[in-house]
Structure formats: structure tokens, C-alpha cells
Coordinates of C-alpha atoms in Angstrom, one line a residue:
Chain T
M1 CA -14.2 -5.6 21.7
I2 CA -12.1 -5.4 18.5
G3 CA -11.3 -2.0 17.2
R4 CA -9.1 -1.0 14.2
L5 CA -7.5 -3.4 11.8
N6 CA -3.9 -2.8 12.8
H7 CA -2.3 -4.7 10.0
V8 CA -2.5 -7.6 7.5
A9 CA 0.7 -9.7 7.6
I10 CA 1.9 -11.4 4.4
A11 CA 4.6 -14.0 4.5
V12 CA 7.1 -13.8 1.6
R13 CA 10.2 -15.7 0.6
D14 CA 12.1 -12.7 -0.7
I15 CA 11.3 -9.5 1.1
G16 CA 13.5 -7.5 -1.3
A17 CA 11.5 -8.6 -4.3
A18 CA 8.2 -8.2 -2.5
S19 CA 9.2 -4.7 -1.4
Q20 CA 10.0 -3.7 -5.0
L21 CA 6.7 -5.1 -6.1
Y22 CA 4.7 -3.0 -3.6
R23 CA 6.9 0.1 -4.1
N24 CA 7.3 0.0 -7.9
T25 CA 4.4 -2.0 -9.3
L26 CA 1.7 -1.0 -6.8
G27 CA 3.1 2.4 -6.0
A28 CA 2.9 2.1 -2.2
D29 CA 4.8 3.7 0.7
V30 CA 7.3 0.9 1.7
S31 CA 9.7 1.0 4.6
A32 CA 13.3 -0.4 4.7
P33 CA 13.5 -4.0 6.0
E34 CA 14.0 -4.3 9.7
A35 CA 15.4 -7.5 11.2
L36 CA 13.6 -8.6 14.4
A37 CA 15.8 -11.4 15.6
E38 CA 13.8 -12.0 18.8
H39 CA 10.6 -12.6 16.6
G40 CA 12.3 -14.6 13.9
V41 CA 11.3 -12.4 11.1
T42 CA 12.5 -9.5 8.9
V43 CA 9.7 -7.1 8.5
V44 CA 8.8 -4.4 6.0
F45 CA 5.9 -1.9 6.7
I46 CA 3.6 -0.8 3.9
T47 CA 1.8 2.3 5.0
L48 CA -1.7 2.7 3.4
P49 CA -3.9 5.7 4.3
N50 CA -6.0 3.7 6.7
T51 CA -3.9 0.7 7.9
K52 CA -0.7 -1.2 7.3
I53 CA 0.5 -4.3 5.4
E54 CA 3.4 -6.1 6.9
L55 CA 5.7 -8.3 4.8
L56 CA 7.4 -11.0 6.8
E57 CA 10.4 -13.0 5.7
P58 CA 11.8 -15.8 7.9
L59 CA 14.9 -14.9 9.9
G60 CA 16.9 -17.6 11.7
A61 CA 16.4 -21.3 12.2
D62 CA 13.2 -21.1 14.3
S63 CA 11.2 -18.6 12.4
P64 CA 7.5 -18.8 13.3
I65 CA 6.6 -18.4 9.6
A66 CA 9.0 -21.1 8.2
K67 CA 6.4 -23.8 8.3
F68 CA 3.8 -21.6 6.7
L69 CA 6.1 -21.0 3.7
E70 CA 6.8 -24.7 3.4
K71 CA 3.0 -25.2 2.9
N72 CA 2.6 -22.0 0.9
P73 CA 5.7 -21.7 -1.3
D74 CA 4.5 -18.6 -3.1
G75 CA 3.8 -16.9 0.2
G76 CA 0.4 -15.7 1.4
I77 CA -1.6 -13.9 4.0
H78 CA -0.3 -15.1 7.4
H79 CA -2.5 -13.3 9.9
I80 CA -4.7 -10.3 10.5
C81 CA -4.3 -8.1 13.6
Y82 CA -7.1 -6.3 15.4
E83 CA -6.6 -3.7 18.1
V84 CA -8.1 -4.0 21.5
E85 CA -8.1 -1.6 24.4
D86 CA -7.4 -4.1 27.2
I87 CA -5.7 -7.3 26.2
G88 CA -6.2 -9.0 29.6
A89 CA -10.0 -8.3 29.4
A90 CA -10.1 -9.5 25.8
R91 CA -8.3 -12.7 26.8
D92 CA -10.7 -13.3 29.7
Q93 CA -13.8 -12.7 27.5
L94 CA -12.5 -15.0 24.7
T95 CA -11.6 -17.9 26.9
K96 CA -14.9 -17.6 28.7
S97 CA -16.7 -17.9 25.3
G98 CA -14.6 -21.1 24.6
A99 CA -12.2 -19.6 22.0
R100 CA -8.6 -20.8 22.3
V101 CA -5.7 -18.5 22.8
L102 CA -2.4 -19.8 21.5
G103 CA 0.6 -20.5 23.8
S104 CA 0.4 -20.0 27.5
G105 CA -2.6 -17.6 27.2
E106 CA -0.5 -14.8 28.7
P107 CA 0.0 -11.7 26.4
K108 CA 3.5 -11.3 25.1
I109 CA 5.3 -8.3 23.8
G110 CA 4.9 -8.3 20.0
A111 CA 6.9 -6.9 17.1
H112 CA 5.5 -3.3 17.8
G113 CA 6.6 -3.4 21.5
K114 CA 2.9 -3.8 22.6
P115 CA 1.2 -6.7 24.3
V116 CA -0.3 -9.2 21.9
L117 CA -2.2 -12.6 21.8
F118 CA -2.8 -15.0 18.9
L119 CA -6.1 -16.8 18.6
H120 CA -6.5 -20.4 17.3
P121 CA -7.3 -20.4 13.6
K122 CA -9.7 -23.4 14.1
D123 CA -11.9 -21.2 16.2
F124 CA -11.8 -18.2 13.8
N125 CA -12.7 -19.4 10.3
G126 CA -9.3 -20.8 9.5
T127 CA -7.8 -17.3 10.1
L128 CA -4.9 -16.7 12.4
V129 CA -6.0 -13.6 14.4
E130 CA -3.6 -11.5 16.4
L131 CA -5.0 -9.1 19.0
E132 CA -2.8 -6.1 20.0
Q133 CA -3.4 -3.7 22.8
A134 CA -3.4 -0.4 21.0
Chain W
M1 CA -1.2 3.7 -7.1
I2 CA -2.9 1.8 -4.3
G3 CA -4.8 3.7 -1.7
R4 CA -6.9 2.6 1.2
L5 CA -7.3 -1.1 2.2
N6 CA -11.0 -1.4 1.2
H7 CA -11.6 -4.8 2.8
V8 CA -10.2 -8.2 3.8
A9 CA -12.4 -11.1 2.6
I10 CA -12.7 -14.2 4.6
A11 CA -14.4 -17.3 3.1
V12 CA -16.5 -19.3 5.6
R13 CA -18.7 -22.4 5.5
D14 CA -21.4 -21.1 7.8
I15 CA -21.9 -17.4 7.6
G16 CA -24.5 -17.5 10.4
A17 CA -22.0 -19.0 12.8
A18 CA -19.2 -16.7 11.6
S19 CA -21.4 -13.7 12.1
Q20 CA -22.2 -14.7 15.7
L21 CA -18.5 -15.2 16.3
Y22 CA -17.6 -11.7 15.2
R23 CA -20.7 -10.1 16.8
N24 CA -20.7 -11.9 20.2
T25 CA -17.2 -13.2 20.8
L26 CA -15.2 -10.4 19.1
G27 CA -17.8 -7.7 19.8
A28 CA -17.8 -6.2 16.3
D29 CA -20.4 -4.3 14.2
V30 CA -21.8 -7.1 11.9
S31 CA -24.4 -6.6 9.1
A32 CA -27.2 -8.9 8.2
P33 CA -26.3 -11.4 5.4
E34 CA -26.9 -10.3 1.9
A35 CA -27.3 -12.8 -1.0
L36 CA -25.4 -11.6 -4.1
A37 CA -26.6 -14.3 -6.6
E38 CA -24.7 -12.7 -9.6
H39 CA -21.5 -13.0 -7.6
G40 CA -22.1 -16.5 -6.2
V41 CA -21.7 -15.4 -2.6
T42 CA -23.7 -14.5 0.5
V43 CA -21.8 -11.6 2.2
V44 CA -21.7 -10.1 5.7
F45 CA -20.0 -6.8 6.3
I46 CA -18.0 -6.2 9.5
T47 CA -17.5 -2.5 10.0
L48 CA -14.3 -1.7 11.9
P49 CA -13.3 1.9 12.6
N50 CA -10.8 2.1 9.7
T51 CA -11.8 -0.7 7.2
K52 CA -14.1 -3.6 6.6
I53 CA -14.0 -7.4 6.9
E54 CA -16.2 -9.3 4.5
L55 CA -17.4 -12.8 5.3
L56 CA -18.2 -14.8 2.2
E57 CA -20.3 -18.0 2.1
P58 CA -20.7 -19.8 -1.2
L59 CA -24.0 -19.3 -3.0
G60 CA -25.2 -21.5 -5.9
A61 CA -23.4 -24.2 -7.9
D62 CA -20.7 -22.0 -9.5
S63 CA -19.6 -20.0 -6.5
P64 CA -16.1 -18.5 -7.1
I65 CA -15.2 -19.5 -3.5
A66 CA -16.3 -23.1 -3.6
K67 CA -12.9 -24.4 -4.6
F68 CA -11.1 -22.4 -2.0
L69 CA -13.3 -23.9 0.7
E70 CA -12.6 -27.4 -0.7
K71 CA -8.9 -26.7 -0.2
N72 CA -9.4 -24.8 3.1
P73 CA -12.2 -26.6 4.9
D74 CA -12.1 -24.4 8.0
G75 CA -12.3 -21.3 5.8
G76 CA -9.6 -18.6 5.5
I77 CA -8.6 -15.3 4.2
H78 CA -9.6 -15.3 0.5
H79 CA -8.4 -11.9 -0.8
I80 CA -7.5 -8.4 0.1
C81 CA -8.9 -5.3 -1.7
Y82 CA -7.0 -2.1 -2.3
E83 CA -8.7 1.0 -3.6
V84 CA -7.3 2.8 -6.7
E85 CA -8.4 6.1 -8.3
D86 CA -8.5 4.9 -11.9
I87 CA -8.9 1.2 -12.6
G88 CA -8.1 1.5 -16.3
A89 CA -4.8 3.4 -15.6
A90 CA -4.0 0.8 -12.8
R91 CA -4.6 -2.1 -15.2
D92 CA -2.3 -0.5 -17.9
Q93 CA 0.5 0.1 -15.4
L94 CA 0.2 -3.4 -14.0
T95 CA 0.3 -5.2 -17.3
K96 CA 3.1 -3.0 -18.5
S97 CA 5.1 -4.1 -15.5
G98 CA 4.4 -7.8 -16.3
A99 CA 1.8 -8.5 -13.6
R100 CA -1.1 -10.7 -14.7
V101 CA -4.7 -9.5 -14.4
L102 CA -7.2 -12.4 -14.1
G103 CA -9.9 -13.0 -16.6
S104 CA -10.2 -10.8 -19.7
G105 CA -8.3 -8.0 -18.2
E106 CA -11.3 -5.7 -18.5
P107 CA -12.7 -4.3 -15.2
K108 CA -16.0 -5.8 -14.1
I109 CA -18.6 -4.4 -11.7
G110 CA -17.9 -5.9 -8.3
A111 CA -20.0 -6.7 -5.3
H112 CA -20.1 -3.0 -4.3
G113 CA -21.3 -1.8 -7.7
K114 CA -17.9 -0.4 -8.6
P115 CA -15.3 -1.5 -11.2
V116 CA -12.9 -4.1 -10.0
L117 CA -10.0 -6.3 -11.2
F118 CA -8.3 -9.3 -9.6
L119 CA -4.5 -9.8 -9.9
H120 CA -2.8 -13.2 -10.2
P121 CA -1.7 -14.5 -6.8
K122 CA 1.5 -16.0 -8.3
D123 CA 2.6 -12.4 -9.1
F124 CA 1.7 -11.1 -5.7
N125 CA 3.3 -13.3 -3.0
G126 CA 0.6 -15.9 -3.1
T127 CA -2.1 -13.3 -2.3
L128 CA -5.2 -12.8 -4.3
V129 CA -5.4 -9.0 -4.7
E130 CA -8.6 -7.2 -5.8
L131 CA -8.4 -3.6 -7.0
E132 CA -11.5 -1.5 -6.7
Q133 CA -12.0 2.0 -8.2
A134 CA -13.0 4.0 -5.1

């Protein structure tokens, strides 16, 4: 079912400093920050030859990563995203096998404008897994 | 400096159960477990079209991931590994910029038989970063 690793998302407190670190210290291809108000994050894309790293900084009062940064004040890896061909079929197969999908279970439009689902970390080795219809 | 994302490593308590989850529930290409006594882990490789996920289960009394699993009893993402062309040059550039390399600072032979270094999570957004000479 899962295909490519679409991205690894890293939550950070200061996206300017984190961008500089990846650009200057690690010599990577780093985008300008983009505010995604409807997702409660400012995002920076780091383009590697085979996949992406996404840096996420909380934006607004209800940011979905605020609590994570309270628990992990230095930041940390927030989730990994696998691509799937058909998000509805993936959801049906997952729930049939007993894995929990977060929220209503209905795919939502994610930060890339494509349908996504998040899977319960307790069912996936303590790892928050996003599935994105590629 | 950094090139491909070589792998994402996920620490797990039960590598058999985690393998089944990735093979049966997520439909991925999952290897047989391999005991790497000198690295204190049993490892399973999940081959995605563009990169790898590595599942790590502690092996032996001094496993480097035992403490992580004490803090994260469900498991979790342990580190990410970026490829570099020249690990010595990477180390010199990193230490010059003030980033801390773990251990002696000398590259060691990692689980794939290639020279590796680990970078201090405090200097990289709370993320343990491995560099591997590709």
C-alpha cells in the first residue's frame, strides 16, 4: 500500500534559525518560509535528491504542533508521510485491520493541497504517520 | 553538503510485531530481521521506492536504543540519516560552524559497513542526525 516517503516533518521553535542551519551548516536546498494559516504552521521545504524535509513552526493560537513543542522544547521529528495511490482504499484497509485513523476518519486536504490522513501513533510504534494521496 | 536521505530509523520494542505491521497492514517490502551484535540492535529494512525505513530493536545489555525506549515506551523515530560524499570534510565543516559531533568526533563504521557520524540533537532541532559516507 505505502509508496514513496513523501517527507519527514521536523517541528522547530525558530524556523529562521533552523533554515539557516540546514542552508549554511548542512548545505541543503532550503525554501523561503510559507505561512499556512489554515494549517496553523509556517513551513519551510528542504529539497533532498530523493525526498523532502519539512520544518514546521507553530502559527497562531491553535497550532497542531504547539503541544509537541511544549513536550519537546528543542523541537524534534513530528511525523513521517508516506504516499498512497488511493487514500479511501488505504483508509478502508487500515480500519479493517484495526488501525486507528485520527479525527473523523475522512481524508482532509493537507498542506500540499492533496487528501491526507493521520494514523494513531499508538498503533504505529509511537510514530505519527501521515498518508498522502500522491 | 547533505545529499540523499539514506534512512529514517524507528526504535521498536517488538521487531516481529512491527515487521508484520509494515508488511501486512501498510503493505511494504520488509526484510527478515538481522542481528547486529556489535551495534546492539536487531534491524529490519523496509524498502520504499525512494528511501528506507529501518526498524531497530534493542539487542544485548548495552543497546544504544535501550534508554530511548525507556523514555518512549511505544517506540518512536530515533534518528534520520543523510548521505554525504566525504565524511571527514563534513565533520570539519560542522565542527568549524560550532555544531557538536557525538563521541570522539572520529567517524566509525556504521551498520551498513560505511563510515558514519552522529550529530548532537541539541544543535539540530532536537533531532538525532546520522551522516553516512555514501
